[in-house]
Tab-separated table of N, CA and C in Angstrom:
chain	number	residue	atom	x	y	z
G	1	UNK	N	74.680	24.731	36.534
G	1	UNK	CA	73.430	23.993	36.441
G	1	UNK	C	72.587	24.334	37.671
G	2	UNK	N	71.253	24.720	37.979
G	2	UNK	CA	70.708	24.633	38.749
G	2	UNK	C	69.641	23.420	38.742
G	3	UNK	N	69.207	24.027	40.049
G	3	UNK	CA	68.160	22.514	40.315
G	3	UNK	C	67.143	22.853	41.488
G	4	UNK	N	66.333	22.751	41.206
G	4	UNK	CA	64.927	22.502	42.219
G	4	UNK	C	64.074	21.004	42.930
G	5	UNK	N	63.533	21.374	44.047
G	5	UNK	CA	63.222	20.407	44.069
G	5	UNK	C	61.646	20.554	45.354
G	6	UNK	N	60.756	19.619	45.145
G	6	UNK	CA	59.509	19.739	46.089
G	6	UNK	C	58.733	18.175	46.698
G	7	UNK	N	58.583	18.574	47.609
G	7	UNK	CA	57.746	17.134	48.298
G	7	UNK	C	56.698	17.392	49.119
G	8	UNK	N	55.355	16.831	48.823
G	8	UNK	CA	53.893	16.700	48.973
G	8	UNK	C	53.497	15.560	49.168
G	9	UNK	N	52.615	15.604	50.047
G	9	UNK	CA	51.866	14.703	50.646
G	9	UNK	C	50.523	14.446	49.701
G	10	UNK	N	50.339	13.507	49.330
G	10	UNK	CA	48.914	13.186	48.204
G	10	UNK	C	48.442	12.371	48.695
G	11	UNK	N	46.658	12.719	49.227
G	11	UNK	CA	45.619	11.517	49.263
G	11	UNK	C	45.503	10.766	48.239
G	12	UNK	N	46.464	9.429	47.760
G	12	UNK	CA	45.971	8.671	46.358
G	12	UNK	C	47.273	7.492	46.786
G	13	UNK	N	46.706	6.225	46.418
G	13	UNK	CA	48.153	5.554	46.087
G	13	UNK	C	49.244	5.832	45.238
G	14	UNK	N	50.209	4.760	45.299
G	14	UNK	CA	51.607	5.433	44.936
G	14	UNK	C	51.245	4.673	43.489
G	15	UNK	N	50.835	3.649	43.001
G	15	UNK	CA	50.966	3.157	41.835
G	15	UNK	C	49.713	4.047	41.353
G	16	UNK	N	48.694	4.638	41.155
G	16	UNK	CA	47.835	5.704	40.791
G	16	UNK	C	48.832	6.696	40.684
G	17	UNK	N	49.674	7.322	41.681
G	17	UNK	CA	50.248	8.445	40.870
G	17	UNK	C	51.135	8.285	40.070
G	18	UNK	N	51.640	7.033	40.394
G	18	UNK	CA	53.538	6.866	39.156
G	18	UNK	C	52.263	6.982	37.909
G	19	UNK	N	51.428	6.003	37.945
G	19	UNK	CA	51.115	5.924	36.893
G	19	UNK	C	50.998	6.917	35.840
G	20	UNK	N	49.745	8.001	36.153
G	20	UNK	CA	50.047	9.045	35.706
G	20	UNK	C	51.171	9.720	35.598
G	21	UNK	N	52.477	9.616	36.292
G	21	UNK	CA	53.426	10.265	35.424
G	21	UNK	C	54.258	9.914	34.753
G	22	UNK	N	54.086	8.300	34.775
G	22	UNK	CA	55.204	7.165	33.747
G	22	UNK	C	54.665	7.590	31.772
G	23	UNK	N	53.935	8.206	31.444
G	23	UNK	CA	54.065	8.641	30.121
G	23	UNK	C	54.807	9.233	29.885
G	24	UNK	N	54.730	10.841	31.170
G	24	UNK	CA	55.177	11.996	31.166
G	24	UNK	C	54.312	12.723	30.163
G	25	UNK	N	53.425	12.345	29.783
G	25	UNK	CA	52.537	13.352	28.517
G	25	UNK	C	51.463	13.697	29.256
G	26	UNK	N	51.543	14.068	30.638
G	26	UNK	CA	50.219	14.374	31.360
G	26	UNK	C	50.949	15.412	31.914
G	27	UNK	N	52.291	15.571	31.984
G	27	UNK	CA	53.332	16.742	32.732
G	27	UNK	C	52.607	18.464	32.345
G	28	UNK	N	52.439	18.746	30.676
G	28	UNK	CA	51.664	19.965	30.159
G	28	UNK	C	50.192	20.381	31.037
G	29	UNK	N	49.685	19.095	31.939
G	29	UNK	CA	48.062	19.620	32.445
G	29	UNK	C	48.873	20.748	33.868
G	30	UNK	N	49.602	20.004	34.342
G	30	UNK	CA	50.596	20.893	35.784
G	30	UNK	C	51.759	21.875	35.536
G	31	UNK	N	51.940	21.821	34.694
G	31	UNK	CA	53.242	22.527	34.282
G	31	UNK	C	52.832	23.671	32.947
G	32	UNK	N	52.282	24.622	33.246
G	32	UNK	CA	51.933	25.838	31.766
G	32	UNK	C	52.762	26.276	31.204
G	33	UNK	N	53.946	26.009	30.992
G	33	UNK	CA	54.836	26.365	30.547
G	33	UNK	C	55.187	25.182	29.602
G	34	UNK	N	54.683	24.002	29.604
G	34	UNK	CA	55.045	22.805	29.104
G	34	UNK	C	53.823	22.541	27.807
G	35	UNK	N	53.874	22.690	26.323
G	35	UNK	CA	53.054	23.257	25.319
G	35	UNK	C	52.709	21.296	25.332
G	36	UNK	N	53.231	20.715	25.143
G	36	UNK	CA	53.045	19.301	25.042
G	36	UNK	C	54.665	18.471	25.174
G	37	UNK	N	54.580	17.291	25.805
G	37	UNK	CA	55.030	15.941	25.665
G	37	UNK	C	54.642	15.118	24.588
G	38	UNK	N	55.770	14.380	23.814
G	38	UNK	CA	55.191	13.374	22.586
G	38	UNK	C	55.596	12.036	22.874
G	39	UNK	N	55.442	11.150	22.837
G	39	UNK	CA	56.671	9.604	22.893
G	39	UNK	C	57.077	9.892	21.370
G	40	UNK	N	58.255	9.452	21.586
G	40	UNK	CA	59.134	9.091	20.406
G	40	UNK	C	59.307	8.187	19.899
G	41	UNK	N	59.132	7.318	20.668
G	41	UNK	CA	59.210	5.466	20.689
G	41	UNK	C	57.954	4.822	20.823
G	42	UNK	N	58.177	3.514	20.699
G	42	UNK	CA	56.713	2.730	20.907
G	42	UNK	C	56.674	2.465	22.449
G	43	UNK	N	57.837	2.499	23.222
G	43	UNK	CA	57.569	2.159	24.352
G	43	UNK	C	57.551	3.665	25.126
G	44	UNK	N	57.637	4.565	24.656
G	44	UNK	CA	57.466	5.993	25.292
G	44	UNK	C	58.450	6.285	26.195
G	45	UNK	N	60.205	5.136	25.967
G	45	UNK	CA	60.960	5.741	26.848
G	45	UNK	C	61.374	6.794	26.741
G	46	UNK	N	61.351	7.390	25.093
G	46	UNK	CA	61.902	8.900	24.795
G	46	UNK	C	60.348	9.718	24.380
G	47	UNK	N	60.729	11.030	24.877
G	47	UNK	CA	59.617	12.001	24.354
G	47	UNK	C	60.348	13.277	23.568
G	48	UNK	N	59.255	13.744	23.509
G	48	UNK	CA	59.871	15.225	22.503
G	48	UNK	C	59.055	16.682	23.468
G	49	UNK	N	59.668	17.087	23.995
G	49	UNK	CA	59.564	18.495	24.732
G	49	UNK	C	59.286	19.643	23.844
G	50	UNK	N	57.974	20.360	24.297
G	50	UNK	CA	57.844	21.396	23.365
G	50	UNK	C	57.513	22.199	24.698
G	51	UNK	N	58.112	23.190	24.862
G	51	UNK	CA	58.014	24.530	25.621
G	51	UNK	C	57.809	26.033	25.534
G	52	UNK	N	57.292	26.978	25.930
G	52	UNK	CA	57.119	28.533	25.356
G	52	UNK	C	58.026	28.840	26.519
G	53	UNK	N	58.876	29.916	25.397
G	53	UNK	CA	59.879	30.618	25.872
G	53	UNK	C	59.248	32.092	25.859
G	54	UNK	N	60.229	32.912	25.591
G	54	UNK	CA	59.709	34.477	25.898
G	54	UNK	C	59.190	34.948	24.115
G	55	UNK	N	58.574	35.707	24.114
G	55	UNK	CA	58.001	36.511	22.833
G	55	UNK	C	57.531	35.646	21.782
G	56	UNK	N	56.827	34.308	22.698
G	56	UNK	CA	56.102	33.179	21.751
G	56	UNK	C	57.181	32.422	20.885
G	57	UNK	N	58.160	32.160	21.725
G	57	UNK	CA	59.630	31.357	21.044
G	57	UNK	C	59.223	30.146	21.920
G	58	UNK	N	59.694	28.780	21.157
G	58	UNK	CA	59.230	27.767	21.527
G	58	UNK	C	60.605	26.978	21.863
G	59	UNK	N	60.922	26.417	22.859
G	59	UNK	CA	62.172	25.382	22.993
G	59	UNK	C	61.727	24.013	23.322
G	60	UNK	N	62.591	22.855	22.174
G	60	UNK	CA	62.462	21.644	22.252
G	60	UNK	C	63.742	20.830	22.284
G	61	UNK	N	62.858	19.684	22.913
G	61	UNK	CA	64.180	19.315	23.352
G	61	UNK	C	63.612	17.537	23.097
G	62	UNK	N	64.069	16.368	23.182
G	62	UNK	CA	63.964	14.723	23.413
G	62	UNK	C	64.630	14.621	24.688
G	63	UNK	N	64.008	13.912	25.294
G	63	UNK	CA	64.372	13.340	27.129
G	63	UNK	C	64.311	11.611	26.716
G	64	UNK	N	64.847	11.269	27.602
G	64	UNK	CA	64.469	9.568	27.937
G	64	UNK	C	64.727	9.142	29.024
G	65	UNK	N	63.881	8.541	29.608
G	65	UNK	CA	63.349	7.873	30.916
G	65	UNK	C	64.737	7.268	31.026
G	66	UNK	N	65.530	6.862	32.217
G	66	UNK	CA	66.667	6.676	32.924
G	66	UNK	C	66.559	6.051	33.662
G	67	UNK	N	65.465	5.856	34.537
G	67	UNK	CA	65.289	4.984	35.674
G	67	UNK	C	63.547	5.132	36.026
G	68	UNK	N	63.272	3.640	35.917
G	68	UNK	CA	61.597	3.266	36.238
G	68	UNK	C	61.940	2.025	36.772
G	69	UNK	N	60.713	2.379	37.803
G	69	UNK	CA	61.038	1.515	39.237
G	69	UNK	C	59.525	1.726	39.759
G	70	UNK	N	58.773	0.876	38.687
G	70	UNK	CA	57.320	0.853	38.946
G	70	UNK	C	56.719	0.954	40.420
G	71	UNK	N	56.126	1.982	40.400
G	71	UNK	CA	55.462	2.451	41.969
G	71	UNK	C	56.264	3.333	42.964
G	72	UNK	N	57.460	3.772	42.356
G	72	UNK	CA	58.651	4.156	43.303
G	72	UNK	C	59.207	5.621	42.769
G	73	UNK	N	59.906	5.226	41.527
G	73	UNK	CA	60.265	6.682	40.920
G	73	UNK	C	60.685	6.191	39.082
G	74	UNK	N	60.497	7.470	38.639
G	74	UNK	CA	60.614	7.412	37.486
G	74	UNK	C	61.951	8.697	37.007
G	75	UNK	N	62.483	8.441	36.602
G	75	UNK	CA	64.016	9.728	36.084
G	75	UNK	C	64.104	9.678	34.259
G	76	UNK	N	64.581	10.803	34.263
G	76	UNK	CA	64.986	11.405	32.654
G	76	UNK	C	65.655	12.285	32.676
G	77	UNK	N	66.467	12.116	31.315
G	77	UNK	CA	67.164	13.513	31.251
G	77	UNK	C	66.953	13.559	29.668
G	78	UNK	N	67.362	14.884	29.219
G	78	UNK	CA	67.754	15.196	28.138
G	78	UNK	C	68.845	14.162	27.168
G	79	UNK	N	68.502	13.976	25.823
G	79	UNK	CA	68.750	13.793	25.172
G	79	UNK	C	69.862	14.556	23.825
G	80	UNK	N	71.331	14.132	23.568
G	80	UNK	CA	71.816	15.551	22.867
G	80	UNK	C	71.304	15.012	21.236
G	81	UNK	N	70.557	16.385	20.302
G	81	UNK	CA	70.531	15.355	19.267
G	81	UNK	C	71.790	15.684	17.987
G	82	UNK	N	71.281	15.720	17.109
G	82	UNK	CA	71.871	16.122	16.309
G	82	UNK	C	72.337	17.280	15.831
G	83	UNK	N	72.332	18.329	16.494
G	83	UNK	CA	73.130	19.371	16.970
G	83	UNK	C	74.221	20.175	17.365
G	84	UNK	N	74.619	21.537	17.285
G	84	UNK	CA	75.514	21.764	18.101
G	84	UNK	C	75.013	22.000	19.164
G	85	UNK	N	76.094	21.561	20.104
G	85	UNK	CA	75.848	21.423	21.615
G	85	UNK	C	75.361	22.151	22.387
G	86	UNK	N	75.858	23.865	21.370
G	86	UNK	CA	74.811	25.543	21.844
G	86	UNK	C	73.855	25.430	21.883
G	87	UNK	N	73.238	24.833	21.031
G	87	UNK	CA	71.917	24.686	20.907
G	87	UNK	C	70.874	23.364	21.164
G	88	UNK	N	71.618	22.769	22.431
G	88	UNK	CA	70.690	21.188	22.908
G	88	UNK	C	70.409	22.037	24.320
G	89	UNK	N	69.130	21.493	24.957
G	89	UNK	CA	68.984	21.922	26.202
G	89	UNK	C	69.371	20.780	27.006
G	90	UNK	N	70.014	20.952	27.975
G	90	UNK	CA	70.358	19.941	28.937
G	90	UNK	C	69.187	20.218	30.177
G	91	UNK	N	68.786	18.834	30.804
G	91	UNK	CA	67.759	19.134	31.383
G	91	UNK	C	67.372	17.889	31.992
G	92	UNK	N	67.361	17.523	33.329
G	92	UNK	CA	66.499	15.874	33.919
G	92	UNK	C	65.845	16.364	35.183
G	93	UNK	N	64.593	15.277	35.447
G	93	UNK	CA	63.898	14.940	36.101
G	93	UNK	C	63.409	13.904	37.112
G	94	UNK	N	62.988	14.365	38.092
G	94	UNK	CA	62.945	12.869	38.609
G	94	UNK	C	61.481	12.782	39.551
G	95	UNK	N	60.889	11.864	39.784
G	95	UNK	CA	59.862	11.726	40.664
G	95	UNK	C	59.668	10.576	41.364
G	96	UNK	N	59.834	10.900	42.683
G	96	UNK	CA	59.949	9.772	43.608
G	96	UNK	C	58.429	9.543	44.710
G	97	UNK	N	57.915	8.137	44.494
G	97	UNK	CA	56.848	8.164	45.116
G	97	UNK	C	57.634	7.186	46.343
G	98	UNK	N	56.701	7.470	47.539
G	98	UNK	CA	56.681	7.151	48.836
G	98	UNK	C	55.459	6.505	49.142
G	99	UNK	N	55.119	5.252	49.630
G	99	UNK	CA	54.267	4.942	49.588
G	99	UNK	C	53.711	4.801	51.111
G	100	UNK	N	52.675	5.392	51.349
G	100	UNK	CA	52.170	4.842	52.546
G	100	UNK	C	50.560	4.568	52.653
G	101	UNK	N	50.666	3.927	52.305
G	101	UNK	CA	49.549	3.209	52.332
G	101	UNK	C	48.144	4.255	51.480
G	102	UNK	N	47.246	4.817	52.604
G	102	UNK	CA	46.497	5.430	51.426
G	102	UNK	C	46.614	7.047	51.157
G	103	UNK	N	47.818	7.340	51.440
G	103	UNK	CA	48.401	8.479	50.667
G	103	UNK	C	50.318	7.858	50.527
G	104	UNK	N	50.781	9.344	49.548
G	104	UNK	CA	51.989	9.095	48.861
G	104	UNK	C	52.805	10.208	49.160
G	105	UNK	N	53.862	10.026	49.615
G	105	UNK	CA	54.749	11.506	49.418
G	105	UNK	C	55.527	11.214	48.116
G	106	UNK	N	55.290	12.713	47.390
G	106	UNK	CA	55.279	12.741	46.171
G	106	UNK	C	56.851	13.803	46.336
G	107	UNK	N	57.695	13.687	45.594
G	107	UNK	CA	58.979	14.940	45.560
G	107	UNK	C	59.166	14.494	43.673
G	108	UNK	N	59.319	16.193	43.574
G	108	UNK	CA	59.438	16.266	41.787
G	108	UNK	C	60.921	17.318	42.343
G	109	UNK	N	62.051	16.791	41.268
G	109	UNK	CA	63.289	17.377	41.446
G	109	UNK	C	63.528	17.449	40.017
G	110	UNK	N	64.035	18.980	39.269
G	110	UNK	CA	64.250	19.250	38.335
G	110	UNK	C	65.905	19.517	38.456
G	111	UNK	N	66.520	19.576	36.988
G	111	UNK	CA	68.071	20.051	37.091
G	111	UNK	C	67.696	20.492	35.999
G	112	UNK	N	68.508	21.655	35.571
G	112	UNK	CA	68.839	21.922	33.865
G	112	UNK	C	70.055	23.091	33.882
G	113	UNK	N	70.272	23.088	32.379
G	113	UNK	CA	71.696	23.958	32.061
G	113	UNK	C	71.361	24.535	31.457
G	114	UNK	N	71.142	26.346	31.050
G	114	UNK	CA	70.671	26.776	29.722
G	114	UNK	C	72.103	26.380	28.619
G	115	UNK	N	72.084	26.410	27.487
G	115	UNK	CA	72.792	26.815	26.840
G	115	UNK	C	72.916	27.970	26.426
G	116	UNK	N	74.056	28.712	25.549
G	116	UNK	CA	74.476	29.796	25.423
G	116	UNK	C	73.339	30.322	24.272
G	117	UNK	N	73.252	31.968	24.005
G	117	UNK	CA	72.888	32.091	22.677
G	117	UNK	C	71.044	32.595	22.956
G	118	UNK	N	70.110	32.780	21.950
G	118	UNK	CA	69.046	32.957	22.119
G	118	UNK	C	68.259	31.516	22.533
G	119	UNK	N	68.528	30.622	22.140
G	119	UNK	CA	67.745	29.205	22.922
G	119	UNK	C	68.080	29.428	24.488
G	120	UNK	N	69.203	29.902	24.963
G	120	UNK	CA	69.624	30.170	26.529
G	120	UNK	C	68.687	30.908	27.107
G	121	UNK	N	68.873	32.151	26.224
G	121	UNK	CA	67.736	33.098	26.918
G	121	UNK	C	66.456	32.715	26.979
G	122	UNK	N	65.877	31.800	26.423
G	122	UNK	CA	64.851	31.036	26.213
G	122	UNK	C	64.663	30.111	27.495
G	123	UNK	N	65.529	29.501	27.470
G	123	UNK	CA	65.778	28.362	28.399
G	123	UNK	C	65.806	28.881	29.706
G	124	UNK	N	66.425	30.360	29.859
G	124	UNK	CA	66.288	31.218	30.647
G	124	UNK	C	64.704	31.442	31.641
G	125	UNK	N	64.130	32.089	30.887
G	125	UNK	CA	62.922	32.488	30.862
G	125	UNK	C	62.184	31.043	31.775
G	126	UNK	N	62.183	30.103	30.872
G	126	UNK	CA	61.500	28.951	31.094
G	126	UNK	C	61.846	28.592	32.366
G	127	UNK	N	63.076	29.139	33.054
G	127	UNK	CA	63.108	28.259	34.381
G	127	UNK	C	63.544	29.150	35.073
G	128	UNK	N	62.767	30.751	34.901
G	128	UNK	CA	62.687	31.719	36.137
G	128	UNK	C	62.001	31.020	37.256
G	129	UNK	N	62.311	30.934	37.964
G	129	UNK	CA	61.635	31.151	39.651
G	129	UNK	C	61.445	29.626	39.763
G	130	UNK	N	62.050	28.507	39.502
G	130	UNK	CA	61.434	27.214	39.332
G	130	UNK	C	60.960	26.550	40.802
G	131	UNK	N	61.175	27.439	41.295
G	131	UNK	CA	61.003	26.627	42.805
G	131	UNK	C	59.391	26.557	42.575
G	132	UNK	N	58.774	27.992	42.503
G	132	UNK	CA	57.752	28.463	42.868
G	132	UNK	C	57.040	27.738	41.395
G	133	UNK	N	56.893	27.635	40.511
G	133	UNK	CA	56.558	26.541	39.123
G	133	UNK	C	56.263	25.301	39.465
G	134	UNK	N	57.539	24.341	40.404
G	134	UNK	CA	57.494	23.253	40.751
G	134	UNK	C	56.649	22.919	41.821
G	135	UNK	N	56.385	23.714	42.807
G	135	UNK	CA	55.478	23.789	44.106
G	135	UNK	C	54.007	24.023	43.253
G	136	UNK	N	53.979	24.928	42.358
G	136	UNK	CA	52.516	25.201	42.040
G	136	UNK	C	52.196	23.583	41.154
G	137	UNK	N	52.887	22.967	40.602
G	137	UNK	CA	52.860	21.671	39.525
G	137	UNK	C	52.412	20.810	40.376
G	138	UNK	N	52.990	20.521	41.680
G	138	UNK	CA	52.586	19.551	42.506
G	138	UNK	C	51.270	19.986	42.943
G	139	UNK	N	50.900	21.375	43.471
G	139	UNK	CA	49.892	21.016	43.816
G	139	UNK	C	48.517	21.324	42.921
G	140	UNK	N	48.930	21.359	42.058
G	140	UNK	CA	47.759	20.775	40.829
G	140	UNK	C	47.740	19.793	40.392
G	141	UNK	N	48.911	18.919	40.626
G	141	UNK	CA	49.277	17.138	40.925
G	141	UNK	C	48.082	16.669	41.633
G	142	UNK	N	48.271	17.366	42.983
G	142	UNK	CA	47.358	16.407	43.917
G	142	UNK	C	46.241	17.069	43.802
G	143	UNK	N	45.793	18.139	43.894
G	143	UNK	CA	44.477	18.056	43.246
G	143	UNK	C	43.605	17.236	42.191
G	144	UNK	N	44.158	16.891	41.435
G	144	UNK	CA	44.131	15.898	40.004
G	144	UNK	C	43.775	14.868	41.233
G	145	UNK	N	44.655	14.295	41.683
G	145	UNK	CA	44.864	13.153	41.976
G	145	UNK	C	43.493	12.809	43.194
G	146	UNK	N	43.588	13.923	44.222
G	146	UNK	CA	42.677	14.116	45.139
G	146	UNK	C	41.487	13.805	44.896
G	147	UNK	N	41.015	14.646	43.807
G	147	UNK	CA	39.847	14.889	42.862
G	147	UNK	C	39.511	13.565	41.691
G	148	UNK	N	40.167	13.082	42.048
G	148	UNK	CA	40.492	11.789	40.903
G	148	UNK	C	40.072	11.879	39.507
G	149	UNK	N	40.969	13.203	38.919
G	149	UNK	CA	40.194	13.912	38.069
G	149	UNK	C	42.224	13.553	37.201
G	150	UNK	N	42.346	12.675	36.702
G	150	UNK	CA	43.478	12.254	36.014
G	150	UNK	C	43.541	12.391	34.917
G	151	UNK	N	42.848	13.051	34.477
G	151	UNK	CA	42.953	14.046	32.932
G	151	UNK	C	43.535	12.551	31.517
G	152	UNK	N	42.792	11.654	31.763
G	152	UNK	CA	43.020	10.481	30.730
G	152	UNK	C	42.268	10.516	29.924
């Protein structure tokens, strides 16, 4: 399993930024690799992951929120569904806000597992270089945020 992880300093409060990322359906404006977020539920603890893989192959996956801790951090992981197990992506998230007053230190920490098979190689693809993905996400985070341009 690997895992990444990044922390930024954002001009914005901490309940302004959880906010925006307690849907998680605002994740696709920072993340280009991310085709859309759906809720699954009425309360939007589960979503549905749609991603581009290599040669316009798409990998999806259901996550559900794990831990919300309004103003603080929000966590998810993958969901296994009805599947064989080759073919579920394993995969969580987490985002921890820091609050200080009128800025936030922001850290986004990814984990995931490819599975075996062509969804792997997929899954592959999707999380070449994630360091450098996750650093560029944040700081089109705080730009958003800076800019108070929250894409709602």
């Amino acid at each position: 399993m690997g895992s990444v992880a990044h922390y930024l300093e954002v001009r914005a409060p901490a309940e302004q930024c959880y906010q925006w990322w307690r849907p998680l359906t605002h994740v696709p404006e920072i993340f280009p690799d991310v085709q859309r977020v759906e809720p699954r539920s009425a309360e939007a603890d589960t979503t549905h992951w749609v991603v581009s893989g290599p040669a316009g192959r798409k990998v999806e996956w259901d996550a559900r929120i794990v831990e919300d801790e309004p103003g603080r951090k929000i966590a998810w992981k993958s969901v296994e569904q009805d599947t064989e197990k080759s073919n579920t992506v394993s995969t969580a998230g987490a985002v921890r806000f820091d609050d200080h007053g009128d800025s936030t230190g922001v850290e986004v920490s990814l984990q995931y597992d490819a599975p075996g098979g062509g969804v792997g190689e997929a899954v592959a693809t999707l999380f070449a270089d994630p360091q450098q993905k996750v650093e560029r996400a944040l700081d089109s985070f705080k730009e958003l945020m800076e800019n108070n341009k929250q894409g709602r």
